[in-house]
Coordinates of C-alpha atoms and ligand atoms in Angstrom, one line a residue:
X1 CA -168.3 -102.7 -113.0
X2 CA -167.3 -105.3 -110.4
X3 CA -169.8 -105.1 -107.7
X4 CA -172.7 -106.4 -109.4
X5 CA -175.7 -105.2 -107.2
X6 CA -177.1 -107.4 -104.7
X7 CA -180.4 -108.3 -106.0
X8 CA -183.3 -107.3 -102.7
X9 CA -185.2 -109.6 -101.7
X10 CA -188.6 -110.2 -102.4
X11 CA -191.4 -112.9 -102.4
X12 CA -194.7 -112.5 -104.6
X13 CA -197.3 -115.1 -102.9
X14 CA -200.0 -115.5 -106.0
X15 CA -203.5 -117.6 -105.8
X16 CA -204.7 -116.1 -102.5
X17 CA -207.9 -117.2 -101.8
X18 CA -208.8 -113.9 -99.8
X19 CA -206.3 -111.7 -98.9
X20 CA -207.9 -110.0 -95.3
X21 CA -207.4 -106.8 -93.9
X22 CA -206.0 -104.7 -96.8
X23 CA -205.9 -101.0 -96.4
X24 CA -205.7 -98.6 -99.2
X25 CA -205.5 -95.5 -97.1
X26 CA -204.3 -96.1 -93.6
X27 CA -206.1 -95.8 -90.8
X28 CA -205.4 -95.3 -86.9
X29 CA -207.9 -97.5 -85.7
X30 CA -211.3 -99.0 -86.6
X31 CA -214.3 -97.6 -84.0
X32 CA -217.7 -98.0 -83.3
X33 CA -219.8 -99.2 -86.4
X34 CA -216.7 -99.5 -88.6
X35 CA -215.2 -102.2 -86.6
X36 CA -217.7 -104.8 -88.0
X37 CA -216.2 -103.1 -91.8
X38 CA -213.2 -105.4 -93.3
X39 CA -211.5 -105.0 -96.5
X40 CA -210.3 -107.8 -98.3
X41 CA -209.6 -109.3 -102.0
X42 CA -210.7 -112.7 -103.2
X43 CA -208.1 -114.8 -105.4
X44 CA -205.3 -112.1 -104.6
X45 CA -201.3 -111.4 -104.6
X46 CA -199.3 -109.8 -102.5
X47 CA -195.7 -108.9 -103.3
X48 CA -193.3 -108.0 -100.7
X49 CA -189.5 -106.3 -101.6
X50 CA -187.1 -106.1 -98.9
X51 CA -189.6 -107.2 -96.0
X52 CA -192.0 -104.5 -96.9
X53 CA -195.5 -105.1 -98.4
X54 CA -194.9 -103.2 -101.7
X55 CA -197.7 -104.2 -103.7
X56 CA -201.0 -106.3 -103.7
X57 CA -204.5 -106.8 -105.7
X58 CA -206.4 -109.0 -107.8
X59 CA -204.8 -111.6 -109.8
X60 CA -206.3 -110.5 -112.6
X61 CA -204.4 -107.3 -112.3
X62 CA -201.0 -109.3 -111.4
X63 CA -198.1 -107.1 -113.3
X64 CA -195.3 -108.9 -114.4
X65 CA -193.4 -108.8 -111.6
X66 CA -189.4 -110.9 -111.4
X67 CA -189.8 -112.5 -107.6
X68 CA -187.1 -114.3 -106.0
X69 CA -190.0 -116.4 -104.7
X70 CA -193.2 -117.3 -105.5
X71 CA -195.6 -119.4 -103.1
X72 CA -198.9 -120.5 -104.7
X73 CA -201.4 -120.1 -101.6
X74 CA -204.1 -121.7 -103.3
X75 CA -207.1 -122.2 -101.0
X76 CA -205.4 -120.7 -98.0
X77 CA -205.7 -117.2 -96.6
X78 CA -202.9 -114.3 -95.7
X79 CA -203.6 -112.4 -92.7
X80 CA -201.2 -109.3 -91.2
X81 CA -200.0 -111.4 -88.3
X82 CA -201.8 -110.7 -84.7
X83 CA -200.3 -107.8 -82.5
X84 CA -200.6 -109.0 -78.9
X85 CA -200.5 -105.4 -77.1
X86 CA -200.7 -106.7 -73.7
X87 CA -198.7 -109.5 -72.1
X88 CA -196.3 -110.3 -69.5
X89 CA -194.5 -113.2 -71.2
X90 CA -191.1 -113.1 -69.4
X91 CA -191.8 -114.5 -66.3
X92 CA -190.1 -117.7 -64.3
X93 CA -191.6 -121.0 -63.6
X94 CA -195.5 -121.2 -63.3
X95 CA -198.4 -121.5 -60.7
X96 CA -200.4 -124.5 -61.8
X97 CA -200.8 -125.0 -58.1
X98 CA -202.4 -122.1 -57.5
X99 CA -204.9 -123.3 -60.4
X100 CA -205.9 -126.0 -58.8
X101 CA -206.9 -123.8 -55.5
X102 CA -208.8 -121.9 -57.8
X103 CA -210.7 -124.8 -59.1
X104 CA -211.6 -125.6 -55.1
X105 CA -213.1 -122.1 -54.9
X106 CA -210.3 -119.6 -54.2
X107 CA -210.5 -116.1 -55.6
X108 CA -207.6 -114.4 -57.4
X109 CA -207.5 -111.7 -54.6
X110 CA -207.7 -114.9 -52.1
X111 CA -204.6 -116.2 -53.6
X112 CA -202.8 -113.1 -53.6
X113 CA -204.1 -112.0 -50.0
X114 CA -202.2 -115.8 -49.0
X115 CA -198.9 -114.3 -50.5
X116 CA -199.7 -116.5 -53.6
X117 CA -200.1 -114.8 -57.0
X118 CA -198.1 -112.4 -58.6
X119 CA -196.0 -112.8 -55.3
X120 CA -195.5 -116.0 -55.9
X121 CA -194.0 -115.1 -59.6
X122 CA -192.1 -112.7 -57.9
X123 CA -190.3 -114.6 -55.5
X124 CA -189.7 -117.6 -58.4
X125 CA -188.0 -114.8 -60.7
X126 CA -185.7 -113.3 -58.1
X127 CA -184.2 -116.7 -57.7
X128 CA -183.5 -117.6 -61.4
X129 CA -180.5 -115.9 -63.8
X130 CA -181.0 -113.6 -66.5
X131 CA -179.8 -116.5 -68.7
X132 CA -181.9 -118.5 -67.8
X133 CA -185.2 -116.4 -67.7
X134 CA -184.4 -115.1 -71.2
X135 CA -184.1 -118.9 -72.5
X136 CA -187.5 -120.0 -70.4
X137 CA -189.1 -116.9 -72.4
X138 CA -187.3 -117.2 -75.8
X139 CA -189.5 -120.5 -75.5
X140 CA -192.6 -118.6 -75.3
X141 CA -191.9 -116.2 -78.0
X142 CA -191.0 -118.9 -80.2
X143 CA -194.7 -120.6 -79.4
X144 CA -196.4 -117.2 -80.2
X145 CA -194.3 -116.5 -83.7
X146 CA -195.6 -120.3 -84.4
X147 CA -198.9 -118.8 -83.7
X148 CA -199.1 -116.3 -85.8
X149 CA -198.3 -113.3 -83.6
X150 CA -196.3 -111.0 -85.5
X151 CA -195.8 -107.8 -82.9
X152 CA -196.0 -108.6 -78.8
X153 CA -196.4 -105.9 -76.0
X154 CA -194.1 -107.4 -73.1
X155 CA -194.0 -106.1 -69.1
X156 CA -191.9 -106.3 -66.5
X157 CA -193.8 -106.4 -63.1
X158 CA -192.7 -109.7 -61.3
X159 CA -189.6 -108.1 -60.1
X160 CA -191.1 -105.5 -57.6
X161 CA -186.8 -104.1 -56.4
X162 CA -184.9 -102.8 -58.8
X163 CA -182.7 -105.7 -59.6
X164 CA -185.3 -107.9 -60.8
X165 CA -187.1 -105.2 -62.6
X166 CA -184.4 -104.6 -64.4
X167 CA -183.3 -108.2 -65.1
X168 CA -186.5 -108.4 -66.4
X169 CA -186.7 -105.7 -68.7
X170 CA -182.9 -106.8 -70.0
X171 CA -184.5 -110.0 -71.4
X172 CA -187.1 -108.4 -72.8
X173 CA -184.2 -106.4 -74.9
X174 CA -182.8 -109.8 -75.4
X175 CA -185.8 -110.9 -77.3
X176 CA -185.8 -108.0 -79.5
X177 CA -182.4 -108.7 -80.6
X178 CA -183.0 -112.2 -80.9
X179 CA -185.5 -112.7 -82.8
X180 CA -188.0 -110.9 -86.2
X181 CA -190.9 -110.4 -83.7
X182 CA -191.3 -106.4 -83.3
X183 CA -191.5 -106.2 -79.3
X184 CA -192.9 -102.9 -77.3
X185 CA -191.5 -102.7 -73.7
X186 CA -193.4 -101.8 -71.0
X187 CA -192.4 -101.0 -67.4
X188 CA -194.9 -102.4 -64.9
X189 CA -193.8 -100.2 -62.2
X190 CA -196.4 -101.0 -59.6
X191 CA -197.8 -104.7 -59.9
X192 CA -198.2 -106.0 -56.2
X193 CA -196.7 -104.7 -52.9
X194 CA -194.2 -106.9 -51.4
X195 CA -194.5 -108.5 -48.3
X196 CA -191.4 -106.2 -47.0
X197 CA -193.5 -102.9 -47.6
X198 CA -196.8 -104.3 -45.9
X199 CA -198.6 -101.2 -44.4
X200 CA -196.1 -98.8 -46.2
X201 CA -197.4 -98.4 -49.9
X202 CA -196.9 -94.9 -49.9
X203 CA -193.1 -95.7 -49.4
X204 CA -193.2 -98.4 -52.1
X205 CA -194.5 -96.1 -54.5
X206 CA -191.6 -93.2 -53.4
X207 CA -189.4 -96.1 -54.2
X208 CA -190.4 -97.0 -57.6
X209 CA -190.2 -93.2 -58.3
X210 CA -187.3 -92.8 -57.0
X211 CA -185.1 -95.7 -57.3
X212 CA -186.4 -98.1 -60.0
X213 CA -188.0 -95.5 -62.8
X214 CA -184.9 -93.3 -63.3
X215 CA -182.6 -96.7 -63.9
X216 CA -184.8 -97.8 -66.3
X217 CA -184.6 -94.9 -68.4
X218 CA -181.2 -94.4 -68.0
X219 CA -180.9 -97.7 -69.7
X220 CA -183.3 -97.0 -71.7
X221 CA -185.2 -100.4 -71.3
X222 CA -189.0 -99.4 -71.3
X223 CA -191.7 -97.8 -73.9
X224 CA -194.3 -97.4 -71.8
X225 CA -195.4 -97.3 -68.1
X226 CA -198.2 -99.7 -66.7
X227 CA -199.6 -99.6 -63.0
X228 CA -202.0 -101.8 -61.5
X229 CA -204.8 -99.6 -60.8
X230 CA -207.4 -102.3 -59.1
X231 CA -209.3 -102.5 -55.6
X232 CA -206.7 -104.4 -53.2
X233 CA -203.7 -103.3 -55.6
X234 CA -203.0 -99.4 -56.5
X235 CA -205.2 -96.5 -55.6
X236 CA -205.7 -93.7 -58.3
X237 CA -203.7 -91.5 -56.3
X238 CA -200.5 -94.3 -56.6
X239 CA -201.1 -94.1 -60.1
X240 CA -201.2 -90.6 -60.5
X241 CA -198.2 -90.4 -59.0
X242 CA -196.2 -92.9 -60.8
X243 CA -197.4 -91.7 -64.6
X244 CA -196.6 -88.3 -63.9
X245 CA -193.5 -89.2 -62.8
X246 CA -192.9 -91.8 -66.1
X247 CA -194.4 -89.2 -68.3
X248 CA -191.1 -86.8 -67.3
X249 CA -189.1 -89.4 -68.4
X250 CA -190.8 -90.0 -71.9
X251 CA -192.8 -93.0 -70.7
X252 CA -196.6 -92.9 -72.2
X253 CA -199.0 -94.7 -69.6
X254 CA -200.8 -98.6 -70.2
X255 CA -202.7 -99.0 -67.1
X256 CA -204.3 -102.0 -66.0
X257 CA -207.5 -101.2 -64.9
X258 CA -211.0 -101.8 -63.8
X259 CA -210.6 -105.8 -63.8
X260 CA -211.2 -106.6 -60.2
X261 CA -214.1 -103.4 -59.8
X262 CA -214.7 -100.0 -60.6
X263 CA -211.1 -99.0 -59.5
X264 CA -211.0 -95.1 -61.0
X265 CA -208.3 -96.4 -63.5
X266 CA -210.1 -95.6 -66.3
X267 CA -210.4 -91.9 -65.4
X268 CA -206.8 -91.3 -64.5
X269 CA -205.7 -93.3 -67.5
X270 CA -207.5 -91.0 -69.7
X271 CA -206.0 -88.3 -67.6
X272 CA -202.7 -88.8 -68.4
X273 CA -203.2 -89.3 -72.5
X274 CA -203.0 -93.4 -71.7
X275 CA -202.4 -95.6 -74.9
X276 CA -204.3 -97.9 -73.5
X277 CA -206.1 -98.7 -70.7
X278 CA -206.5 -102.8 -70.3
X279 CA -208.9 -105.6 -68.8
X280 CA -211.9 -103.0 -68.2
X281 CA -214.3 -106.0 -66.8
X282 CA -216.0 -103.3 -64.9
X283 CA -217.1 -100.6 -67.3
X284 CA -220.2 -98.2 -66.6
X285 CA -221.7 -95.6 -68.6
X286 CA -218.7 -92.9 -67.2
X287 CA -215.8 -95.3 -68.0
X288 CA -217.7 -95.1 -71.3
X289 CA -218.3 -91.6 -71.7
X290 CA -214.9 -91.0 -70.6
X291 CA -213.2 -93.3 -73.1
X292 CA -215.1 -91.5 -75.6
X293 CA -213.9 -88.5 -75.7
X294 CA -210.1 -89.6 -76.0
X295 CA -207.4 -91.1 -78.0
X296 CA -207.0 -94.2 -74.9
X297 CA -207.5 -98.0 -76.7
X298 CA -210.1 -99.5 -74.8
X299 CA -208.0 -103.2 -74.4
X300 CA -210.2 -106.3 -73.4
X301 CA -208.1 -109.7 -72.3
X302 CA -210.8 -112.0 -72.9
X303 CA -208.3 -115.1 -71.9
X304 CA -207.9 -113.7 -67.7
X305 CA -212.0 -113.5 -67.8
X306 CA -212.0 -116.4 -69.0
X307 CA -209.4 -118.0 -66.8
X308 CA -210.3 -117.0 -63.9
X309 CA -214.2 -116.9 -64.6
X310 CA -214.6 -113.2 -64.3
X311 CA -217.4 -111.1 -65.2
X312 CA -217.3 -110.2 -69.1
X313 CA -216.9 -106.7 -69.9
X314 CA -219.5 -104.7 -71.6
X315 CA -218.2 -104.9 -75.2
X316 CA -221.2 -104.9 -77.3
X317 CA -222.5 -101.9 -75.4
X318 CA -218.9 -99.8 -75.6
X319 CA -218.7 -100.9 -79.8
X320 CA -222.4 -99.8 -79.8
X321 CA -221.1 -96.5 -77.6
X322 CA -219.0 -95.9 -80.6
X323 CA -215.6 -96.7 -78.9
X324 CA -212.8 -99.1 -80.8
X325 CA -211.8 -102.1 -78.8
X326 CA -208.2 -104.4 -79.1
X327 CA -208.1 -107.7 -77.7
X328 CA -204.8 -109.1 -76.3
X329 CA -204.0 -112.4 -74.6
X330 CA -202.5 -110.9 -71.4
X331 CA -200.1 -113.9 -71.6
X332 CA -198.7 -114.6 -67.8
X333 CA -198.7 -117.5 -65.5
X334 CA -201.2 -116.2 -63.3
X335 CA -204.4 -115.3 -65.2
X336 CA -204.0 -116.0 -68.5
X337 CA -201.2 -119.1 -69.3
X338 CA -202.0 -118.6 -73.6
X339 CA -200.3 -116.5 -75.8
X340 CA -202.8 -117.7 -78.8
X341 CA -204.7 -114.5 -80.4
X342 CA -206.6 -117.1 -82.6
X343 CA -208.3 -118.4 -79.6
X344 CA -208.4 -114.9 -77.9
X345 CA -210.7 -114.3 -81.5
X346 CA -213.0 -116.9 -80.5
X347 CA -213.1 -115.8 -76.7
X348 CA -214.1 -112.1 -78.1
X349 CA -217.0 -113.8 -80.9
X350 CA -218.5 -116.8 -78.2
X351 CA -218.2 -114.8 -75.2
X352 CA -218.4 -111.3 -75.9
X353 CA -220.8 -111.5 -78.8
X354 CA -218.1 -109.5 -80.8
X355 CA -218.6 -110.6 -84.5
X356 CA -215.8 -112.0 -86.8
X357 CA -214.9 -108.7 -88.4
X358 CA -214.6 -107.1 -85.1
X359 CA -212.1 -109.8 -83.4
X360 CA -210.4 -109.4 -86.6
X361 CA -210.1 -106.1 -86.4
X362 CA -209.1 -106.0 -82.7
X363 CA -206.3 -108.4 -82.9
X364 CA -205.0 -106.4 -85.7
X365 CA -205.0 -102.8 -86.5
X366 CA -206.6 -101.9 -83.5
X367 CA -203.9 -104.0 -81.2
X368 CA -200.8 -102.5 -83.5
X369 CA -202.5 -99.1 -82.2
X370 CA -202.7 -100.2 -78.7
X371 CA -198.8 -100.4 -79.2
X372 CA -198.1 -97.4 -80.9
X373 CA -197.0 -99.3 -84.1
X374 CA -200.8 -98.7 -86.5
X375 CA -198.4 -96.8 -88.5
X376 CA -196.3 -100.1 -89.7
X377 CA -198.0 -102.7 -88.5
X378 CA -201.4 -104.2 -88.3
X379 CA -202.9 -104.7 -91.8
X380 CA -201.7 -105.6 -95.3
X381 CA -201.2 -101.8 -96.7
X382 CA -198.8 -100.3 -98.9
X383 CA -195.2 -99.6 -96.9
X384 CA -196.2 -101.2 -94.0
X385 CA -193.7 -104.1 -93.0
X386 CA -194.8 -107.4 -94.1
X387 CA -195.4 -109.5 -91.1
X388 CA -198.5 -111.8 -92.2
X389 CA -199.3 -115.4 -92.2
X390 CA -200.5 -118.1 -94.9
X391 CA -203.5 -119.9 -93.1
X392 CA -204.0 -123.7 -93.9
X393 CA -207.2 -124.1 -97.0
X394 CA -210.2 -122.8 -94.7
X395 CA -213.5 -122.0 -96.3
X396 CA -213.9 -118.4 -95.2
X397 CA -212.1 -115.4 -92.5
X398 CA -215.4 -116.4 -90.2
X399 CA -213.7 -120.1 -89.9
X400 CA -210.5 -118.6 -88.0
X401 CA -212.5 -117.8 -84.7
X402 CA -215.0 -120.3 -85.8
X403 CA -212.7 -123.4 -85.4
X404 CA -211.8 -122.1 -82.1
X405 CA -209.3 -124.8 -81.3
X406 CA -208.4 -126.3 -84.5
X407 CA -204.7 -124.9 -85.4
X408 CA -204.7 -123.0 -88.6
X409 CA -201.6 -120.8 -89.0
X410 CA -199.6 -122.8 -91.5
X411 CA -196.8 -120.5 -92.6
X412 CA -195.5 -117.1 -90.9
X413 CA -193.2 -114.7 -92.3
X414 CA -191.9 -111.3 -90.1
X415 CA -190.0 -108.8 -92.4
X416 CA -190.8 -111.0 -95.4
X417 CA -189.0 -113.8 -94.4
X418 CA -190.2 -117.5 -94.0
X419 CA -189.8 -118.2 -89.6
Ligands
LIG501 O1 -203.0 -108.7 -66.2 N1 -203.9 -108.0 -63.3 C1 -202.6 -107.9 -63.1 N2 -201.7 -108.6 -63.7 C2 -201.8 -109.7 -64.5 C3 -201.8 -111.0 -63.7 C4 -200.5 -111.2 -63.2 C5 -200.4 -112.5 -62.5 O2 -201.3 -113.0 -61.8 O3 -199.3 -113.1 -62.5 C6 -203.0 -109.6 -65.4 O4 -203.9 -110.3 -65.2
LIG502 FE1 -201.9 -107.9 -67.5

């Protein structure tokens, strides 16, 4: 025989000091009481063929396995790498002058009322090239890789016609051919009304439907469908309109909702079999109730409350409730400028009295959900592709959120291989 076989490739990592978030048999999502449960193994391997997790366990048990590469991870940790299910990381420029109007007492709806905000993204990407959008985001996926993010959720919404929309959701393709990272797509179909449609948001909306939605899915360019369903933004009745008419075209609904008051969103997202329904600040006993009795990810963005000193949402009552809950960084130049999960683990533990498991947990399986990907991403299982990381030597899991700005991500591999 002349064609010798080409020998897969595959990486055994030996001497893990615990090995976190291993699943035996899958599981969608991690709810209520069990999101305070984690499995893990002390002093573990993990053995990965072809960029798939094919085997993992004690060391003790270790078979004798040929690797083309061993790592010894002696003192350090593996994790399954983050999945960030909400962010709106293409985007052009930034607004640090806006943040300094907010530190002399302006309001995010302020800002936007002046024609600032997500207007003011809006008017900075219509006036930069494809090119050069996709390289001032490549930058930011690179950051987030670095970070240990191994699966990123990414919106349009800053280009509000349908040129810019779909410039928009062009780089996002970009990045998925660019680079390991798995990406979701999302069209953010209604995000702010422009200046031009003042008065008219009936028309606007027509638009979107009519115009913008059926290029994007001719193209092909989106996953899911996201409306901002907020007081001073989109009504209900917008937002009905627009997911029924992305649901025709295959497009499952991720609303924002509920971040600026009690805005309805959470109903209607529920309504229309939402994945997700994100920010969720204001949450009563009926969003509750509601999210209950449905298969919508409750999404909290601790880094936007945090930015722009919001209220905190109710998480210790909706976990108590029974409900599961992801966090995401909501990375965009506007409310939440940080695209690290890590620190989005200590915002959910300090500030939303979430416990170490449960952040865990959230920024894992329960994010790879809010993303439609729990059934290949999000924990160290069996089949599932291995995107993890090797932390630094840390004394225990509880030190990641713990050690909320020390940086502790020392190696990250996507598909197996070293980034
Ligand atoms: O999720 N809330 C709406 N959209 C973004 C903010 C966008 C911006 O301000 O640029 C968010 O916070
Ligand atoms: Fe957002």
């Amino acid at each position: 025989m002349f064609n010798e076989p080409i020998k897969e490739m595959n990486l055994l990592v030996k001497n893990i000091k615990e090995l976190v978030q291993v699943e035996q048999t899958p599981v969608k999502w991690k709810k209520g009481k069990d999101m305070s449960s984690l499995s893990t193994i002390k002093n573990a391997y993990l053995f990965i063929e072809d960029g798939i997790i094919s085997d993992f366990g004690p060391m003790s048990e270790l078979p004798k396995i040929e690797a083309n590469k061993e790592i010894m991870a002696d003192g350090r940790m593996v994790f399954p790498s983050f999945c960030d299910s909400h962010t709106h990381l293409v985007y052009a420029g930034s607004r640090e002058i806006e943040y300094s109007d907010k530190i002399k007492g302006l309001s995010y709806e302020e800002i936007a009322k002046r024609g600032g905000g997500i207007l003011n993204s809006s008017r900075l990407l219509a006036s930069t090239s494809e090119d050069e959008l996709f390289k001032q985001s490549i930058c930011r996926i690179d950051e987030i890789i670095k970070l240990g993010t191994g699966a990123v959720e990414i919106k349009s919404g800053y280009g509000l016609d349908a040129e810019n929309e779909l410039k928009m959701l062009r780089v996002i393709k970009r990045i998925k051919a660019e680079r390991s990272i798995t990406v979701k797509s999302t069209y953010l179909a209604a995000h702010a009304l422009p200046s031009e449609y003042k008065g008219r948001q009936s028309e606007y909306v027509d638009m979107v439907i009519n115009e913008i939605l059926p290029l994007v899915a001719a193209e092909d360019l989106a996953d899911y469908i996201d409306v901002f369903c907020d007081k001073g933004f989109f009504t209900t009745e917008d937002t009905e309109r627009i997911l029924m008419a992305g649901i025709k075209y295959g497009l499952r609904p991720k609303i924002h909702a509920n971040e600026l008051d009690y805005s309805g969103g959470v109903q209607v997202g529920v309504k229309y079999h939402a994945l997700s329904v994100d920010h969720l600040e204001y949450t009563g006993d009926d969003e509750i109730e509601t999210l209950l009795n449905s298969d919508t990810m409750p999404t909290i963005l601790p880094g936007a409350a945090f930015f722009l000193g919001l209220v905190d949402p109710p998480v210790r009552k909706m976990i108590n409730a029974g409900l599961p809950i992801t966090i995401a960084t909501d990375f965009n130049p506007g409310s939440s400028p940080s695209g690290d999960m890590k620190f989005m683990m200590s915002l959910g533990t300090i500030k939303l009295k979430m416990l170490p498991e449960e952040v865990i947990n959230a920024t894992t399986i329960n994010g790879a959900y809010a993303m439609g990907i729990e059934e290949s991403h999000g924990s160290i299982c069996k089949g599932k592709i291995a995107n993890f990381f090797i932390t630094k030597p840390i004394p225990s899991y509880e030190f990641m959120p713990y050690a909320y700005n020390t940086k502790l991500v020392e190696r990250v591999f996507l598909n197996g291989i070293e980034q």
